[in-house]
Amino acid sequence: MIQDGQLLNYIAGKWVHSRASEYLDVRNPATLEALVRVPLTPAEEVDEAARAAQAAFSDWRRTPPLERIQYLFKLKRLLEENFEEIAQLTTQECGKTLGEAKGELQRGVENIEVATGIPSLMMGYNSEDMARGIDEYMFRQPVGVVAAITPFNFPGMIPLWFMPYAIACGNCFILKPSEKVPMTMSKVFELIDQLGLPPGVVSLVNGGKTVVDALLDHPTVRAISFVGSSPVAKYVYSRAAANGKRAQCQGGAKNPVVVLPDADMEMTTRIIADSSFGCAGQRCLATAVTITVGEAGPVFREQITNTAATRKVGYGLDPQVEMGPVITPESKQRIESLISKGISEGAQVLVDGRDSHIPGYEHGNFVRPTVLDNVDPRGELGHTEIFGPVLSLSHVQTIDDAIELVNSTSYGNMACLFTSSGAAARKFRYEAQAGNIGINIGVAAPIAFFPFSGWKESFFGDMHAQGRDAVEFYTEKKVVVERWPREWSRKF
Ligand code: NAD
């Protein structure tokens, strides 16, 4: 909810003005026009949200799961009725195309659909006669007050990786969205406000590091979900763990994709271009490095050069546009200086996206698709997450060399292979060290029934977002060992 050009927080079932002394401008990345001001909420308001959540918990956990999920059915309907408006807000604050904004919202809605299965997903298990006359059974109970901290690149989808499962399992949930893109969730919370949920079951607290630290240190908050860059993910994980909280922290990536000579090269090029340059490369499942094997090298190099050079870049609300701007001027500057660094380390530029000027959008944060050849994997460009529309090419002679290169990175979010050989595909999915594997797929994003996996520096924790992992994360297991002594039971 926006009042007087400022975003409000949603605490204890009410829209409230923050008492923040500092606000940030949220800007449209295509025009730099200021859209709204977001409060950097102080810690005492996080305490108010946590207290409201704790107060709501006792009744909410006793509400039968079948009743709890009725709110989710209603939320799904409201999101669908307001789909276009929410997607447009995402494009305005985040820069991605309207099609991409709709795609991510749809992925979010799918998580609501899966979470409506909680009455069966939350079931425990049991067994009779573990000893004579003694039965054992396991229940799942909600954890309590839980919180999620989310990044700028999927303002609609990522909060919905968490919230539906958290509340369906009987927890009370606090969201801290990215301060760069707070408008999408503000709109979604206007819909949540119409659900008639008991006050305190869900809260929205805008802000930055102060809010994060207050959530990490608050004794009432029992579990933290985080998605963002690896250094912050590691920090959040350590501080949450030091405070005895459960934590699942998804980090950054630098995803390698291998192309074998037997791949369908035209399809492969189109898919990899979408993966590298879709969402302006600001996707944790974007292809950052393509490793071609043998004769695939020259063919792929030529085709990707043409595809990258002709991609239509502009404002995401223009229906012709295939790629929008990056999030901030600082981000544009960081990406361009990494490209320059790579060139100084010996890479050759096949397509150079620096110093882009988009007619009508001269102030926007635009970097056009960039392709660099022969990037040194040990150089700064070779191992840094760029998070922009930049594709690096490397060439090797065998699939074993390619897999060795795939596994040499410190990240493990995604690895993909393009081939028409089943045997090569099996070898790759077996040996590649990454949590999400694509075979002839460029963005191996698991659908909501599966965990959004991630290994190495791309994930800190045990249980991932989505599906059954989410149910594990948001519930405590309680095992009951039970005897009712009678003549048929064991005698003492
Ligand atoms: P970020 O780490 O800068 O911010 C993420 C969240 O952490 C935001 O809510 C922000 O307010 C907060 N934050 C930032 N700095 C902090 C600090 N020092 N202390 C406490 N909190 C802090 O990430 P971003 O730039 O918003 O998002 C891009 C990153 O997210 C990329 O690295 C991308 O790969 C990653 N990402 C990962 C996944 C995944 O599933 N693994 C998905 C999407 C994005």
Coordinates of C-alpha atoms and ligand atoms in Angstrom, one line a residue:
M1 CA 0.0 0.0 0.0
I2 CA 1.3 3.4 -1.0
Q3 CA 0.4 6.6 0.9
D4 CA 1.8 10.0 0.2
G5 CA 4.4 8.4 -2.2
Q6 CA 5.6 6.1 0.6
L7 CA 5.2 2.4 1.0
L8 CA 3.6 1.2 4.2
N9 CA 4.4 -1.9 6.2
Y10 CA 1.8 -4.5 7.0
I11 CA 1.9 -5.5 10.7
A12 CA -0.7 -7.2 12.9
G13 CA -3.2 -7.2 10.0
K14 CA -3.0 -3.4 9.5
W15 CA -1.2 -1.1 7.0
V16 CA 1.1 1.1 9.1
H17 CA 3.5 4.0 8.4
S18 CA 7.0 3.1 9.4
R19 CA 8.7 5.4 11.9
A20 CA 11.9 5.1 9.8
S21 CA 14.1 8.2 9.6
E22 CA 15.5 7.0 6.3
Y23 CA 13.7 6.2 3.0
L24 CA 15.1 5.1 -0.3
D25 CA 13.8 5.9 -3.8
V26 CA 12.6 2.9 -5.8
R27 CA 13.4 3.7 -9.5
N28 CA 12.3 2.3 -12.8
P29 CA 15.5 0.8 -14.2
A30 CA 14.5 1.7 -17.8
T31 CA 14.0 5.4 -17.1
L32 CA 15.4 6.1 -13.6
E33 CA 12.1 7.8 -12.8
A34 CA 11.4 7.6 -9.0
L35 CA 8.3 5.4 -8.5
V36 CA 7.9 5.4 -4.7
R37 CA 9.9 5.7 -1.5
V38 CA 10.6 2.7 0.7
P39 CA 11.3 2.9 4.4
L40 CA 14.4 1.5 6.0
T41 CA 12.3 0.2 8.9
P42 CA 14.0 0.3 12.3
A43 CA 14.5 -2.8 14.5
E44 CA 11.7 -2.0 17.0
E45 CA 9.1 -2.4 14.2
V46 CA 10.5 -5.8 13.4
D47 CA 9.9 -6.6 17.1
E48 CA 6.2 -5.4 16.7
A49 CA 5.8 -7.8 13.7
A50 CA 7.4 -10.7 15.6
R51 CA 5.1 -10.1 18.7
A52 CA 2.0 -9.9 16.5
A53 CA 3.1 -13.2 14.8
Q54 CA 3.7 -14.9 18.1
A55 CA 0.3 -13.7 19.4
A56 CA -1.4 -15.2 16.3
F57 CA 0.5 -18.5 16.4
S58 CA -1.4 -20.2 19.2
D59 CA -4.8 -20.0 17.4
W60 CA -3.4 -20.4 13.9
R61 CA -1.6 -23.7 14.6
R62 CA -4.9 -25.0 16.0
T63 CA -6.8 -24.0 12.9
P64 CA -7.3 -27.3 10.9
P65 CA -5.0 -27.5 7.8
L66 CA -8.1 -27.9 5.6
E67 CA -9.3 -24.5 6.9
R68 CA -5.9 -22.9 6.5
I69 CA -5.6 -23.8 2.9
Q70 CA -9.0 -22.2 2.1
Y71 CA -7.1 -18.8 2.4
L72 CA -4.6 -20.0 -0.2
F73 CA -7.4 -20.9 -2.7
K74 CA -8.7 -17.4 -2.3
L75 CA -5.3 -15.9 -2.7
K76 CA -4.7 -17.8 -5.9
R77 CA -8.0 -16.5 -7.3
L78 CA -7.1 -12.9 -6.3
L79 CA -3.7 -13.2 -7.8
E80 CA -5.2 -14.5 -11.1
E81 CA -7.7 -11.6 -11.2
N82 CA -4.9 -9.1 -10.6
F83 CA -2.3 -10.9 -12.7
E84 CA -1.7 -8.2 -15.3
E85 CA -1.4 -5.3 -12.8
I86 CA 1.0 -7.2 -10.6
A87 CA 3.2 -8.2 -13.6
Q88 CA 3.3 -4.6 -14.8
L89 CA 4.5 -3.4 -11.4
T90 CA 7.2 -6.0 -11.6
T91 CA 8.3 -4.8 -15.0
Q92 CA 8.3 -1.2 -13.8
E93 CA 10.4 -1.7 -10.7
C94 CA 12.6 -4.6 -11.8
G95 CA 13.0 -4.0 -15.6
K96 CA 12.3 -7.4 -16.9
T97 CA 9.9 -7.8 -19.9
L98 CA 6.2 -8.2 -19.2
G99 CA 6.3 -11.8 -20.5
E100 CA 9.1 -12.6 -18.0
A101 CA 7.1 -10.9 -15.2
K102 CA 4.0 -12.9 -16.0
G103 CA 6.1 -16.1 -16.1
E104 CA 7.6 -15.6 -12.7
L105 CA 4.2 -14.8 -11.1
Q106 CA 2.8 -17.9 -12.6
R107 CA 5.7 -19.9 -11.0
G108 CA 4.7 -18.3 -7.7
V109 CA 1.1 -19.2 -8.1
E110 CA 2.1 -22.8 -8.7
N111 CA 3.7 -22.9 -5.3
I112 CA 0.4 -21.8 -3.8
E113 CA -1.2 -24.7 -5.7
V114 CA 1.3 -27.2 -4.2
A115 CA 0.9 -25.8 -0.7
T116 CA -2.9 -26.4 -0.9
G117 CA -1.9 -30.1 -0.6
I118 CA -0.6 -29.6 2.9
P119 CA -3.3 -31.7 4.6
S120 CA -1.7 -34.7 3.0
L121 CA 1.9 -33.4 2.6
M122 CA 2.0 -32.7 6.3
M123 CA 1.0 -36.2 7.3
G124 CA 3.3 -38.2 9.6
Y125 CA 3.6 -41.9 9.8
N126 CA 3.1 -44.6 12.4
S127 CA 3.8 -48.2 13.3
E128 CA 2.3 -50.7 15.7
D129 CA 4.0 -53.0 18.1
M130 CA 7.5 -51.5 18.1
A131 CA 7.7 -53.5 21.3
R132 CA 4.8 -55.7 22.4
G133 CA 1.8 -53.4 22.8
I134 CA 3.8 -50.3 22.1
D135 CA 3.0 -48.1 19.1
E136 CA 5.0 -45.2 17.7
Y137 CA 3.8 -42.4 15.5
M138 CA 5.3 -39.2 14.1
F139 CA 3.3 -35.9 13.8
R140 CA 4.5 -32.8 12.1
Q141 CA 3.9 -29.5 14.0
P142 CA 4.6 -26.0 12.8
V143 CA 7.9 -24.4 13.8
G144 CA 6.3 -21.1 15.0
V145 CA 7.2 -17.6 13.7
V146 CA 9.3 -17.8 10.5
A147 CA 10.7 -15.1 8.2
A148 CA 11.9 -14.8 4.6
I149 CA 14.4 -12.3 3.1
T150 CA 14.3 -12.1 -0.7
P151 CA 16.3 -10.7 -3.6
F152 CA 15.5 -8.1 -6.3
N153 CA 15.5 -10.4 -9.4
F154 CA 12.1 -12.2 -8.8
P155 CA 9.9 -9.9 -6.8
G156 CA 6.8 -11.9 -7.4
M157 CA 7.9 -15.5 -7.4
I158 CA 10.5 -15.9 -4.7
P159 CA 8.4 -14.7 -1.7
L160 CA 5.9 -17.3 -2.9
W161 CA 8.5 -20.1 -2.6
F162 CA 8.0 -19.7 1.1
M163 CA 4.9 -17.9 2.3
P164 CA 2.2 -20.5 1.1
Y165 CA 4.0 -23.5 2.7
A166 CA 4.8 -21.6 5.9
I167 CA 1.3 -20.6 6.7
A168 CA -0.4 -23.8 5.4
C169 CA 1.8 -25.7 7.8
G170 CA 0.5 -23.5 10.6
N171 CA 3.4 -21.0 11.0
C172 CA 3.1 -17.2 11.2
F173 CA 5.2 -15.6 8.5
I174 CA 7.2 -12.3 8.1
L175 CA 8.5 -11.1 4.8
K176 CA 11.3 -8.7 4.1
P177 CA 11.4 -8.1 0.4
S178 CA 14.3 -6.5 -1.5
E179 CA 14.3 -2.8 -0.9
K180 CA 15.1 -2.4 -4.7
V181 CA 11.7 -3.9 -5.7
P182 CA 9.2 -3.6 -2.9
M183 CA 6.1 -2.7 -4.9
T184 CA 5.2 -6.1 -6.3
M185 CA 4.8 -7.6 -2.8
S186 CA 3.1 -4.5 -1.5
K187 CA 0.4 -5.1 -4.1
V188 CA 0.3 -8.8 -3.3
F189 CA -0.2 -7.9 0.4
E190 CA -3.1 -5.7 -0.5
L191 CA -4.7 -8.9 -1.8
I192 CA -3.6 -10.8 1.3
D193 CA -5.3 -8.1 3.3
Q194 CA -8.6 -9.1 1.6
L195 CA -8.3 -12.7 2.7
G196 CA -9.6 -12.2 6.2
L197 CA -6.6 -14.0 7.8
P198 CA -6.3 -13.5 11.5
P199 CA -4.0 -10.5 12.2
G200 CA -0.3 -11.4 12.6
V201 CA -0.4 -14.6 10.5
V202 CA 1.4 -12.7 7.7
S203 CA 3.4 -9.5 7.9
L204 CA 5.4 -7.3 5.6
V205 CA 8.4 -5.3 6.8
N206 CA 10.2 -3.2 4.3
G207 CA 13.8 -2.2 4.7
G208 CA 17.4 -3.4 4.4
K209 CA 20.2 -4.8 6.6
T210 CA 18.7 -3.5 9.9
V211 CA 15.5 -5.5 9.3
V212 CA 17.5 -8.6 8.4
D213 CA 19.7 -8.4 11.5
A214 CA 16.7 -7.8 13.7
L215 CA 15.0 -10.9 12.3
L216 CA 18.2 -12.9 12.7
D217 CA 18.6 -11.9 16.3
H218 CA 14.9 -11.9 17.4
P219 CA 14.3 -14.8 19.9
T220 CA 10.7 -15.3 18.6
V221 CA 11.7 -15.9 15.0
R222 CA 12.5 -19.7 14.8
A223 CA 13.4 -20.1 11.1
I224 CA 14.9 -18.0 8.3
S225 CA 14.6 -18.4 4.5
F226 CA 17.0 -16.3 2.5
V227 CA 17.6 -15.9 -1.2
G228 CA 20.4 -13.5 -2.5
S229 CA 24.1 -13.3 -3.2
S230 CA 26.5 -15.9 -1.7
P231 CA 28.3 -13.6 0.7
V232 CA 25.1 -12.4 2.3
A233 CA 23.6 -15.9 2.2
K234 CA 26.6 -17.2 4.2
Y235 CA 26.4 -14.3 6.6
V236 CA 22.6 -14.9 7.2
Y237 CA 23.2 -18.6 7.6
S238 CA 25.9 -18.2 10.2
R239 CA 24.1 -15.6 12.2
A240 CA 20.8 -17.5 12.2
A241 CA 22.6 -20.7 13.2
A242 CA 24.6 -19.0 15.9
N243 CA 21.2 -17.8 17.3
G244 CA 19.9 -21.4 17.2
K245 CA 17.5 -20.9 14.3
R246 CA 16.8 -23.2 11.4
A247 CA 18.0 -21.6 8.1
Q248 CA 17.9 -22.3 4.4
C249 CA 20.0 -19.8 2.4
Q250 CA 20.2 -19.8 -1.4
G251 CA 23.1 -17.9 -2.8
G252 CA 24.6 -16.9 -6.2
A253 CA 25.7 -18.8 -9.2
K254 CA 27.9 -19.0 -12.3
N255 CA 26.2 -21.6 -14.4
P256 CA 28.1 -23.7 -17.0
V257 CA 26.4 -25.2 -20.0
V258 CA 28.1 -27.8 -22.2
V259 CA 27.4 -28.2 -25.9
L260 CA 28.4 -31.5 -27.6
P261 CA 28.9 -31.7 -31.4
D262 CA 25.9 -33.9 -31.8
A263 CA 23.5 -31.3 -30.3
D264 CA 20.8 -29.7 -32.5
M265 CA 22.8 -26.5 -32.9
E266 CA 20.0 -24.1 -34.0
M267 CA 17.7 -25.1 -31.1
T268 CA 20.7 -25.1 -28.7
T269 CA 21.7 -21.6 -29.7
R270 CA 18.2 -20.2 -29.2
I271 CA 17.8 -21.8 -25.8
I272 CA 21.2 -20.7 -24.5
A273 CA 20.6 -17.1 -25.8
D274 CA 17.3 -17.1 -23.8
S275 CA 19.0 -18.5 -20.8
S276 CA 22.0 -16.0 -20.9
F277 CA 20.1 -12.8 -21.9
G278 CA 16.6 -13.4 -20.6
C279 CA 15.9 -11.2 -17.5
A280 CA 19.0 -9.3 -18.7
G281 CA 21.1 -12.2 -17.3
Q282 CA 19.9 -11.4 -13.7
R283 CA 18.7 -14.9 -13.0
C284 CA 20.4 -17.4 -10.6
L285 CA 19.8 -20.0 -13.4
A286 CA 21.2 -17.9 -16.2
T287 CA 23.9 -19.5 -18.4
A288 CA 27.1 -17.7 -17.7
V289 CA 29.6 -19.9 -19.4
T290 CA 29.1 -22.1 -22.5
I291 CA 31.7 -24.9 -22.8
T292 CA 31.8 -26.3 -26.4
V293 CA 33.3 -29.7 -27.1
G294 CA 35.3 -30.3 -30.3
E295 CA 33.6 -29.3 -33.5
A296 CA 30.7 -27.7 -31.6
G297 CA 33.0 -24.7 -31.0
P298 CA 33.1 -22.8 -34.3
V299 CA 29.4 -23.5 -35.2
F300 CA 28.1 -22.3 -31.8
R301 CA 30.4 -19.3 -31.7
E302 CA 29.1 -18.0 -35.0
Q303 CA 25.4 -18.7 -34.3
I304 CA 25.5 -17.2 -30.7
T305 CA 27.3 -14.1 -32.0
N306 CA 24.4 -13.4 -34.5
T307 CA 21.7 -14.2 -32.0
A308 CA 23.2 -11.9 -29.3
A309 CA 23.9 -9.0 -31.7
T310 CA 20.3 -9.0 -32.9
R311 CA 18.4 -9.2 -29.6
K312 CA 15.9 -6.4 -29.2
V313 CA 16.7 -4.4 -26.0
G314 CA 14.4 -1.8 -24.5
Y315 CA 11.7 -1.0 -22.0
G316 CA 10.0 -4.2 -20.8
L317 CA 6.5 -2.9 -21.3
D318 CA 7.1 -2.6 -25.0
P319 CA 5.8 -5.8 -26.5
Q320 CA 8.6 -6.0 -29.1
V321 CA 11.3 -6.0 -26.5
E322 CA 13.2 -9.2 -25.7
M323 CA 15.5 -7.9 -23.0
G324 CA 15.2 -5.1 -20.4
P325 CA 17.7 -3.1 -18.4
V326 CA 19.7 -4.2 -15.4
I327 CA 18.6 -3.2 -11.9
T328 CA 20.7 -0.1 -11.0
P329 CA 23.3 2.3 -12.5
E330 CA 25.8 0.7 -10.0
S331 CA 25.0 -2.7 -11.4
K332 CA 25.5 -1.5 -15.0
Q333 CA 28.8 0.0 -14.0
R334 CA 29.9 -3.2 -12.2
I335 CA 29.0 -5.4 -15.2
E336 CA 30.8 -3.1 -17.7
S337 CA 33.9 -3.0 -15.6
L338 CA 33.9 -6.8 -15.3
I339 CA 33.7 -7.1 -19.1
S340 CA 36.6 -4.7 -19.4
K341 CA 38.5 -6.7 -16.8
G342 CA 37.9 -9.9 -18.8
I343 CA 39.2 -8.3 -22.0
S344 CA 42.4 -7.1 -20.1
E345 CA 42.8 -10.8 -18.9
G346 CA 42.9 -11.9 -22.6
A347 CA 39.2 -12.6 -23.6
Q348 CA 38.2 -11.6 -27.1
V349 CA 34.9 -9.6 -27.6
L350 CA 32.5 -11.2 -30.1
V351 CA 29.6 -8.9 -29.1
D352 CA 30.2 -5.9 -26.9
G353 CA 27.2 -4.6 -24.9
R354 CA 28.9 -1.8 -23.1
D355 CA 28.0 1.9 -23.6
S356 CA 24.5 1.0 -24.9
H357 CA 22.1 3.8 -25.8
I358 CA 18.5 2.9 -26.2
P359 CA 16.6 5.7 -28.1
G360 CA 13.9 7.2 -25.7
Y361 CA 15.5 5.6 -22.7
E362 CA 18.9 7.4 -22.5
H363 CA 18.9 7.4 -18.7
G364 CA 18.1 3.6 -18.3
N365 CA 20.6 1.0 -17.0
F366 CA 21.0 -0.8 -20.3
V367 CA 23.8 -3.3 -21.1
R368 CA 23.3 -5.1 -24.4
P369 CA 24.0 -8.8 -24.8
T370 CA 27.7 -9.4 -24.6
V371 CA 29.7 -12.5 -25.8
L372 CA 33.3 -13.1 -24.8
D373 CA 35.5 -15.8 -26.2
N374 CA 38.4 -17.7 -24.6
V375 CA 37.7 -16.4 -21.1
D376 CA 40.4 -17.5 -18.6
P377 CA 38.4 -19.5 -16.0
R378 CA 41.0 -18.6 -13.4
G379 CA 40.7 -14.8 -14.1
E380 CA 38.4 -12.4 -12.3
L381 CA 35.7 -12.5 -15.0
G382 CA 36.0 -16.3 -15.2
H383 CA 35.1 -16.9 -11.6
T384 CA 32.9 -13.9 -10.6
E385 CA 29.1 -14.0 -10.7
I386 CA 28.4 -11.2 -13.3
F387 CA 24.6 -11.1 -12.9
G388 CA 24.2 -9.4 -16.3
P389 CA 23.7 -10.3 -20.0
V390 CA 27.2 -11.6 -20.5
L391 CA 28.1 -15.0 -21.9
S392 CA 31.6 -16.4 -21.8
L393 CA 32.8 -19.1 -24.2
S394 CA 35.3 -21.8 -23.4
H395 CA 36.4 -24.7 -25.7
V396 CA 37.6 -28.2 -24.8
Q397 CA 38.2 -31.5 -26.7
T398 CA 36.3 -34.1 -24.6
I399 CA 33.2 -34.4 -22.4
D400 CA 35.5 -35.4 -19.5
D401 CA 37.4 -32.1 -19.9
A402 CA 34.0 -30.3 -20.0
I403 CA 32.8 -31.9 -16.8
E404 CA 36.1 -31.2 -15.1
L405 CA 35.6 -27.5 -16.0
V406 CA 31.9 -27.6 -14.8
N407 CA 33.0 -29.0 -11.5
S408 CA 35.9 -26.6 -11.0
T409 CA 33.6 -23.7 -10.1
S410 CA 32.9 -22.8 -6.5
Y411 CA 29.1 -22.5 -7.2
G412 CA 26.7 -25.4 -7.9
N413 CA 23.3 -24.0 -8.7
M414 CA 22.9 -25.4 -12.3
A415 CA 24.7 -27.3 -15.0
C416 CA 23.3 -28.2 -18.4
L417 CA 24.2 -30.4 -21.3
F418 CA 23.1 -30.1 -25.0
T419 CA 23.4 -33.4 -26.9
S420 CA 21.4 -36.1 -28.7
S421 CA 23.3 -38.9 -26.9
G422 CA 21.5 -40.6 -24.0
A423 CA 24.8 -42.1 -22.8
A424 CA 26.4 -38.6 -22.7
A425 CA 23.4 -37.2 -20.9
R426 CA 23.5 -39.9 -18.3
K427 CA 27.2 -39.5 -17.7
F428 CA 26.7 -35.7 -17.3
R429 CA 23.8 -35.8 -14.9
Y430 CA 25.6 -38.4 -12.8
E431 CA 28.9 -36.6 -12.6
A432 CA 28.1 -32.8 -12.7
Q433 CA 28.3 -31.2 -9.3
A434 CA 25.2 -29.0 -9.3
G435 CA 21.8 -29.1 -7.6
N436 CA 19.7 -28.4 -10.8
I437 CA 20.7 -30.2 -14.0
G438 CA 19.3 -29.5 -17.5
I439 CA 19.5 -31.8 -20.4
N440 CA 18.7 -29.8 -23.6
I441 CA 17.2 -27.2 -21.1
G442 CA 18.7 -23.8 -20.6
V443 CA 17.0 -22.7 -17.4
A444 CA 16.6 -25.9 -15.3
A445 CA 14.1 -24.3 -12.8
P446 CA 12.3 -27.1 -10.9
I447 CA 8.6 -26.8 -10.8
A448 CA 7.0 -26.3 -7.4
F449 CA 6.6 -30.0 -6.6
F450 CA 10.4 -30.4 -6.6
P451 CA 13.0 -28.7 -4.4
F452 CA 14.9 -25.8 -5.8
S453 CA 18.2 -27.4 -5.3
G454 CA 21.6 -25.8 -5.2
W455 CA 25.0 -27.1 -4.0
K456 CA 28.4 -25.7 -2.9
E457 CA 28.5 -21.9 -2.6
S458 CA 25.0 -21.7 -4.0
F459 CA 23.2 -23.0 -0.9
F460 CA 23.7 -23.1 2.8
G461 CA 21.5 -25.3 4.8
D462 CA 19.8 -28.7 4.3
M463 CA 16.2 -28.3 3.2
H464 CA 15.6 -26.3 0.0
A465 CA 12.6 -24.2 -1.1
Q466 CA 9.4 -25.7 -2.6
G467 CA 7.6 -29.0 -2.4
R468 CA 8.4 -31.6 0.3
D469 CA 11.5 -29.8 1.4
A470 CA 9.4 -26.8 2.3
V471 CA 7.1 -28.9 4.4
E472 CA 10.2 -30.4 6.2
F473 CA 11.6 -26.9 6.7
Y474 CA 8.4 -25.5 8.1
T475 CA 7.6 -28.3 10.5
E476 CA 9.1 -30.0 13.6
K477 CA 8.8 -33.7 13.8
K478 CA 7.3 -35.1 17.0
V479 CA 7.5 -38.8 17.7
V480 CA 5.1 -40.4 20.2
V481 CA 5.9 -43.8 21.8
E482 CA 2.7 -45.1 23.4
R483 CA 1.6 -47.9 25.7
W484 CA -1.9 -48.6 27.2
P485 CA -1.1 -51.4 29.6
R486 CA -3.7 -54.2 29.8
E487 CA -3.4 -58.0 29.7
W488 CA -2.6 -57.9 26.0
S489 CA 0.4 -55.5 26.6
R490 CA 3.8 -56.2 27.9
K491 CA 3.8 -56.8 31.7
F492 CA 6.2 -55.3 34.3
Ligands
NAD1 P1 21.6 -9.4 -2.1 O1 22.4 -10.5 -1.4 O2 22.2 -8.1 -2.3 O3 20.2 -9.1 -1.3 C1 19.3 -10.1 -0.9 C2 18.6 -9.7 0.3 O4 19.5 -9.5 1.4 C3 17.8 -8.4 0.2 O5 16.6 -8.4 0.8 C4 18.8 -7.3 0.9 O6 18.0 -6.3 1.5 C5 19.4 -8.2 1.9 N1 20.8 -7.8 2.2 C6 21.7 -7.3 1.3 N2 22.9 -7.0 1.9 C7 22.8 -7.4 3.2 C8 23.7 -7.4 4.3 N3 24.9 -7.0 4.2 N4 23.2 -7.9 5.5 C9 21.9 -8.3 5.6 N5 21.1 -8.3 4.6 C10 21.5 -7.9 3.4 O7 21.1 -10.0 -3.5 P2 20.3 -9.3 -4.7 O8 21.3 -8.4 -5.4 O9 19.0 -8.7 -4.3 O10 20.0 -10.6 -5.6 C11 20.9 -11.1 -6.6 C12 21.6 -12.3 -6.0 O11 20.6 -13.3 -5.6 C13 22.4 -13.0 -7.0 O12 23.7 -13.4 -6.4 C14 21.6 -14.2 -7.5 O13 22.4 -15.3 -8.0 C15 21.0 -14.6 -6.2 N6 19.8 -15.4 -6.4 C16 19.8 -16.7 -6.0 C17 18.8 -17.5 -6.2 C18 18.8 -19.0 -5.9 O14 17.8 -19.6 -5.9 N7 20.0 -19.5 -5.6 C19 17.6 -17.0 -6.8 C20 17.5 -15.6 -7.1 C21 18.7 -14.8 -6.9

